XYZ file of C-alpha atoms in Angstrom:
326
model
C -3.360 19.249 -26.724
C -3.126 22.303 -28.557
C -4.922 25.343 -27.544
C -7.408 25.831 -30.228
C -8.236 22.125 -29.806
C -8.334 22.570 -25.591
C -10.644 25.362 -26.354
C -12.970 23.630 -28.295
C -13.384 20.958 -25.822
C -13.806 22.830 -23.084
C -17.033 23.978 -24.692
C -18.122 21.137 -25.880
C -18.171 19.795 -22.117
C -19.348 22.608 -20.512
C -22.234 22.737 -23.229
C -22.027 18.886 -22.015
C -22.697 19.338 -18.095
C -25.162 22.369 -18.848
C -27.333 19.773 -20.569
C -26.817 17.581 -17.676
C -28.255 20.763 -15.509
C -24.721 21.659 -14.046
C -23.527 25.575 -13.346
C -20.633 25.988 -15.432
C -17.942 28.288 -13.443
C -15.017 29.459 -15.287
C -11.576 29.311 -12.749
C -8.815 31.834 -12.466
C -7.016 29.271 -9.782
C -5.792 26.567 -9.462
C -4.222 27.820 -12.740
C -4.137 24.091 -14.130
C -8.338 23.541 -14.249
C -10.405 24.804 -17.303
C -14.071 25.363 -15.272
C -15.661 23.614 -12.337
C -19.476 22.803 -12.237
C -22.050 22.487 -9.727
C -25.006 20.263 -9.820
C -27.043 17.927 -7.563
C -24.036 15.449 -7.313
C -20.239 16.183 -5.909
C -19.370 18.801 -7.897
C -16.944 18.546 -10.826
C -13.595 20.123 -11.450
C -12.582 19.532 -15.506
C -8.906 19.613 -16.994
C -8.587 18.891 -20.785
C -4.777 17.919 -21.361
C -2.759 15.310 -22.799
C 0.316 16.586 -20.876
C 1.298 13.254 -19.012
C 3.135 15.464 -16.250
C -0.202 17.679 -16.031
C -2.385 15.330 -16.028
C -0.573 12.945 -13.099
C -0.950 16.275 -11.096
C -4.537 16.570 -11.433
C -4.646 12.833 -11.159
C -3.329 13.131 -7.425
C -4.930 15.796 -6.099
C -7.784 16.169 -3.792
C -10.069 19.118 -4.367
C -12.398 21.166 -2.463
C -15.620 23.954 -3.830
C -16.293 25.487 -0.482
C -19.907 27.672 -0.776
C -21.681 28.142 2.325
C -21.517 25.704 5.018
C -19.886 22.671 3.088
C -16.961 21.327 2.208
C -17.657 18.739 -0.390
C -14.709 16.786 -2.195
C -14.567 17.230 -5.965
C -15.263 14.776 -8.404
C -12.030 15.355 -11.286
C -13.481 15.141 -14.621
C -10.500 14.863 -17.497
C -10.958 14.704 -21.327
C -7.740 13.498 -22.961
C -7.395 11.995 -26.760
C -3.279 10.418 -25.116
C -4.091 6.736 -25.149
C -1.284 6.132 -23.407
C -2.622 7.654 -20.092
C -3.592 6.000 -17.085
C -5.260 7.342 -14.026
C -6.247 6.306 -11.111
C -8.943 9.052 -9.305
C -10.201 10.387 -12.164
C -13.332 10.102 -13.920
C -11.191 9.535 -17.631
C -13.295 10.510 -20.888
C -12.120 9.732 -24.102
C -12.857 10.596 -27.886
C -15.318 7.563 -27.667
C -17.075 8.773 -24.161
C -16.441 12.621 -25.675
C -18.393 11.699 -28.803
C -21.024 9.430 -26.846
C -21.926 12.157 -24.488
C -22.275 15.228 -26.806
C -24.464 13.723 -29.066
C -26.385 12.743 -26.055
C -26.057 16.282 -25.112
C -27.177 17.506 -28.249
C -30.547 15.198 -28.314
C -31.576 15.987 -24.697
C -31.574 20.030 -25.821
C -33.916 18.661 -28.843
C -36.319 16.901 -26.877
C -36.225 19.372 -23.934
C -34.838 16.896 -21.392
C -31.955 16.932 -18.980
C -29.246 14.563 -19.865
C -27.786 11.705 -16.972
C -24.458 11.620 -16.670
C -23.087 8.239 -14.652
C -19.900 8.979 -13.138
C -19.411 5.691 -11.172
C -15.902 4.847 -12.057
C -14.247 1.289 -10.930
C -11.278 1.029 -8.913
C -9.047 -1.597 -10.093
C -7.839 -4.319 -7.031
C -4.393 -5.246 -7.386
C -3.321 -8.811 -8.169
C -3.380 -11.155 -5.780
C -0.408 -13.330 -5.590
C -0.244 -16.712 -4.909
C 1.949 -18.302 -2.199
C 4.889 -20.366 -3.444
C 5.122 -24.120 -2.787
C 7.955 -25.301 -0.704
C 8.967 -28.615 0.819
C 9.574 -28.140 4.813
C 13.234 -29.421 5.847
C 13.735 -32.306 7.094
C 14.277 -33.072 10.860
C 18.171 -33.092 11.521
C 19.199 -36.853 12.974
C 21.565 -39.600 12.500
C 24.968 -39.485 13.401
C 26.183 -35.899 13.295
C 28.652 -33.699 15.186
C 27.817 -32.014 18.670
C 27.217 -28.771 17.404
C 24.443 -27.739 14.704
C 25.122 -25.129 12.010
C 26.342 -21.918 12.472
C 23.362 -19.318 11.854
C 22.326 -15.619 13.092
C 19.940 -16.934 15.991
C 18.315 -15.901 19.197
C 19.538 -18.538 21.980
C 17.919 -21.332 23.079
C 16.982 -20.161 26.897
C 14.343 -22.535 27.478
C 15.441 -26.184 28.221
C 12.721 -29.259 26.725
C 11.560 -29.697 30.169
C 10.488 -26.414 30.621
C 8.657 -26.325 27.481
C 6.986 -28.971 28.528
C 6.063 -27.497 31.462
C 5.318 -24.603 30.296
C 2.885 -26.036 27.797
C 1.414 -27.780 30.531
C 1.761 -31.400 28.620
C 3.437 -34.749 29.135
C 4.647 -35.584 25.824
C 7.502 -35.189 23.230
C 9.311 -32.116 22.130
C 11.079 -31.016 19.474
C 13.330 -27.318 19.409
C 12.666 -25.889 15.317
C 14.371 -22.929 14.357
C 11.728 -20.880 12.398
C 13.015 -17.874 9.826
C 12.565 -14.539 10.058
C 13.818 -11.806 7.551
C 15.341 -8.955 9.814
C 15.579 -5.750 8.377
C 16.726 -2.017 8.393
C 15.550 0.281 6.257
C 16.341 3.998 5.735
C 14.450 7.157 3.905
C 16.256 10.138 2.592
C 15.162 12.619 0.853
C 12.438 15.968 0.280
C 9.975 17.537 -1.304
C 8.965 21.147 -1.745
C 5.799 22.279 -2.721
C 4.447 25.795 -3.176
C 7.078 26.738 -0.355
C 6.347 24.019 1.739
C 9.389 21.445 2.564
C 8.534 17.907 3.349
C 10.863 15.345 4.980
C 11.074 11.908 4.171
C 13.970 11.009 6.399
C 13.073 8.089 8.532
C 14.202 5.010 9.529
C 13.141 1.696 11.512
C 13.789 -1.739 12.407
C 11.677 -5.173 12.643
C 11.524 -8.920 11.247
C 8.881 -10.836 9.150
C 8.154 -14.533 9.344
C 9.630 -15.928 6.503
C 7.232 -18.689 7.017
C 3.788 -16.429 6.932
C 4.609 -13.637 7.019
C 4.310 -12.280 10.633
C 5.633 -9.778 12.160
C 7.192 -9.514 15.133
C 10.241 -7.217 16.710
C 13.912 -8.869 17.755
C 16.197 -6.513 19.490
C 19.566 -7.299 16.946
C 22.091 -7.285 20.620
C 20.089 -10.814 21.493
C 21.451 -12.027 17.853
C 24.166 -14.500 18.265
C 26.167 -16.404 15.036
C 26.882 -19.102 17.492
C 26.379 -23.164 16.103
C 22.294 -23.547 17.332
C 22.442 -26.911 19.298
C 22.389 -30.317 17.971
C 19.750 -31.939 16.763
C 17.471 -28.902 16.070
C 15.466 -28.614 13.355
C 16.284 -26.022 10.934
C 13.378 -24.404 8.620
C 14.341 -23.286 5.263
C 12.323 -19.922 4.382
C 9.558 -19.695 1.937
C 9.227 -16.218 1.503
C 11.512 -14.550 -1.083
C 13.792 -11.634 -0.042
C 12.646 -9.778 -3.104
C 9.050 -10.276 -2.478
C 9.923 -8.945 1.291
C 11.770 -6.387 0.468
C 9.367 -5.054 -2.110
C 6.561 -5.408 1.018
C 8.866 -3.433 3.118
C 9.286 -0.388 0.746
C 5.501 -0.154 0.391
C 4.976 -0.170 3.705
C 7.627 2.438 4.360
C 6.073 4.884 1.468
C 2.390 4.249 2.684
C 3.719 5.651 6.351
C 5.635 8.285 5.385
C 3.548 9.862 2.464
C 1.471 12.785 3.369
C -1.214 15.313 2.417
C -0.563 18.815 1.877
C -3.553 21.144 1.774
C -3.492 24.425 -0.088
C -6.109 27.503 -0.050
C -7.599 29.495 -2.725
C -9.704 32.343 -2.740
C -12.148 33.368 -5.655
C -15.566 35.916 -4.326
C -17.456 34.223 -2.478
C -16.157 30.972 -2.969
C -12.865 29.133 -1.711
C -10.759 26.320 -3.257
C -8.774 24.022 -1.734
C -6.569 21.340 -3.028
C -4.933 18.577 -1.598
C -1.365 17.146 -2.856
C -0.478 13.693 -2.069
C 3.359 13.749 -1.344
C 5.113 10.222 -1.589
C 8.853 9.597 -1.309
C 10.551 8.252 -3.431
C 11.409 4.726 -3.891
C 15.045 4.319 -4.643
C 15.384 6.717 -1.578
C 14.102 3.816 0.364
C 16.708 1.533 1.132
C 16.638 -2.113 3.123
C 18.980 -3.972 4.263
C 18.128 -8.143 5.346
C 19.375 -10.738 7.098
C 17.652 -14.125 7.766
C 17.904 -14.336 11.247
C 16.133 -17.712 13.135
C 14.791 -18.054 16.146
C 13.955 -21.248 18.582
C 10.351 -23.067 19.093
C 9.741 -25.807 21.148
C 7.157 -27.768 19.756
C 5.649 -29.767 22.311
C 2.888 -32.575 21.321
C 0.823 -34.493 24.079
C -1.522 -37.062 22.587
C -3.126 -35.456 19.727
C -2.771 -31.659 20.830
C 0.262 -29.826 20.146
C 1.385 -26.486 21.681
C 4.595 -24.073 20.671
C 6.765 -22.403 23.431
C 9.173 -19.635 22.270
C 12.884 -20.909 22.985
C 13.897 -17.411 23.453
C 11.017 -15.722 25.649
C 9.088 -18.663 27.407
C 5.874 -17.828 25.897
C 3.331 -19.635 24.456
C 2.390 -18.981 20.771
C -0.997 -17.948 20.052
C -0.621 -18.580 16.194
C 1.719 -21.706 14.551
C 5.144 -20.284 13.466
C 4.369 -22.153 10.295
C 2.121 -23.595 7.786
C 2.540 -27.358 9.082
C 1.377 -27.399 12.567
C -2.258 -27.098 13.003
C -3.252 -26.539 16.776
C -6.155 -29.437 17.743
């Protein structure tokens, strides 16, 4: 936006929110604002740009008028005429909304009324994906050779009877492996603002149920790439490595970002902003393995209970999406 233009729409909106019965205030700092204004509401801090690199700045920010004894959080008004933007924590006006509201502007002074502005602005939920259909594995059986497939496993430590014990029920049981996506990931990388450094170097361990998705933590020494035994039932995964690995990186930026806070000083009154600091994604990388690990299922009658092969205990939740507890 050129200056002359900026100019002019700065005064159109501040002639805008003065209509509205807002105190305009003209800012020195932050050096990227045009005014702020003060009314009955949050107050408002107003950029006109269509920089996309300015405006993504402003975008992220948290703001703060302090006067007095509060602290209130700013409402971020911007006026751009770049379709192409996007924001998402701004309150984004438009030549239609630009138009709309000056004319309203200009009718309120007529009739001697104060103008309502509505600054309710949405927040778009993101999509919600659905889960992929899968057929379950069959059961292995018939005539095959002592030893099972060789897979990344924890070992079978808990014999049938025990499960069965364990479970407290005189029935049938059958040892499933269930898989698990076990990852590594590692952050690199920093970011300085205004003199401040921020690290982003982290890294961490875990596994997600490649059935639904639960979490749970498996200590990679217990891992063996043995044959499992005989006869076991092997689970094929449903959820896609991409789709995990995609989770994991999401997670990993939502922990590590942070918020810097600044201070300004103008009279009486002091600013402060906030900068949301987020690594960056292709310094985030995973590494996964499908690794399984054993259940006893035991069924008595028409109940059904699952013993971890590894541990002994008793699962609160079904390791999958066919066994329903009765």
């Amino acid at each position: 936006m050129e200056s002359g233009t900026r100019e002019k729409a700065r005064n159109v909106l501040k002639r805008i929110l003065a209509a509205a019965s807002y105190e305009i205030k003209d800012l020195e700092v932050p050096p990227e604002l045009d005014f702020s204004a003060v009314g009955n509401g949050a107050p408002l801090v107003v950029l006109c740009s269509d920089d996309p690199e300015m405006i993504e700045y402003f975008d992220s920010m948290t703001y703060h008028l302090y006067t007095g004894d509060e602290d209130p959080v700013c409402l971020k008004l911007l006026f751009t005429l770049n379709p192409a933007v996007r924001t998402e924590d701004c309150i984004q006006w438009g030549p239609e909304e630009f138009a709309r509201y000056a004319g309203e502007a200009v009718l309120a002074e007529v009739l001697g009324e104060s103008l309502v502005l509505d600054f309710d602005h949405p927040v778009l939920a993101a999509p919600v994906q659905q889960a992929r259909p899968e057929e379950t594995a069959p059961a292995v059986g018939g005539e095959e050779p002592e030893e099972g497939p060789m897979l990344p496993h924890l070992p079978l430590q808990v014999t049938e009877k025990r499960a069965c014990g364990i479970a407290g029920l005189h029935g049938s049981a059958k040892c499933r492996f269930i898989p698990y996506w076990n990852y590594h990931y590692t952050s690199t990388g920093e970011r300085e603002v205004k003199d401040r450094l921020v690290s982003f170097e982290s890294e961490g361990s875990g596994a997600i149920n490649a059935i639904n998705g639960l979490k749970m933590e498996i200590d990679p020494r217990d891992i063996k790439r043995i044959p499992v035994p005989f006869g076991s039932e092997i689970v094929p995964a449903r959820l896609l490595r991409e789709d995990v690995e995609e989770q994991i990186i999401r997670d990993v930026v939502d922990r590590l970002t942070q918020r810097v806070r600044f201070r300004y000083e103008k009279g009486d009154a002091i600013f402060y902003e906030e900068k949301t600091l987020k690594p960056d994604r292709n310094d985030i990388k995973v590494d996964l393995e499908v690794v399984y690990v054993p259940v006893w299922q035991v069924r008595g009658g028409s109940k059904i209970v699952e013993v971890n092969g590894f541990t002994g205990e008793i699962l609160s939740m079904p390791m999958d999406e066919g066994v329903e507890f009765l």
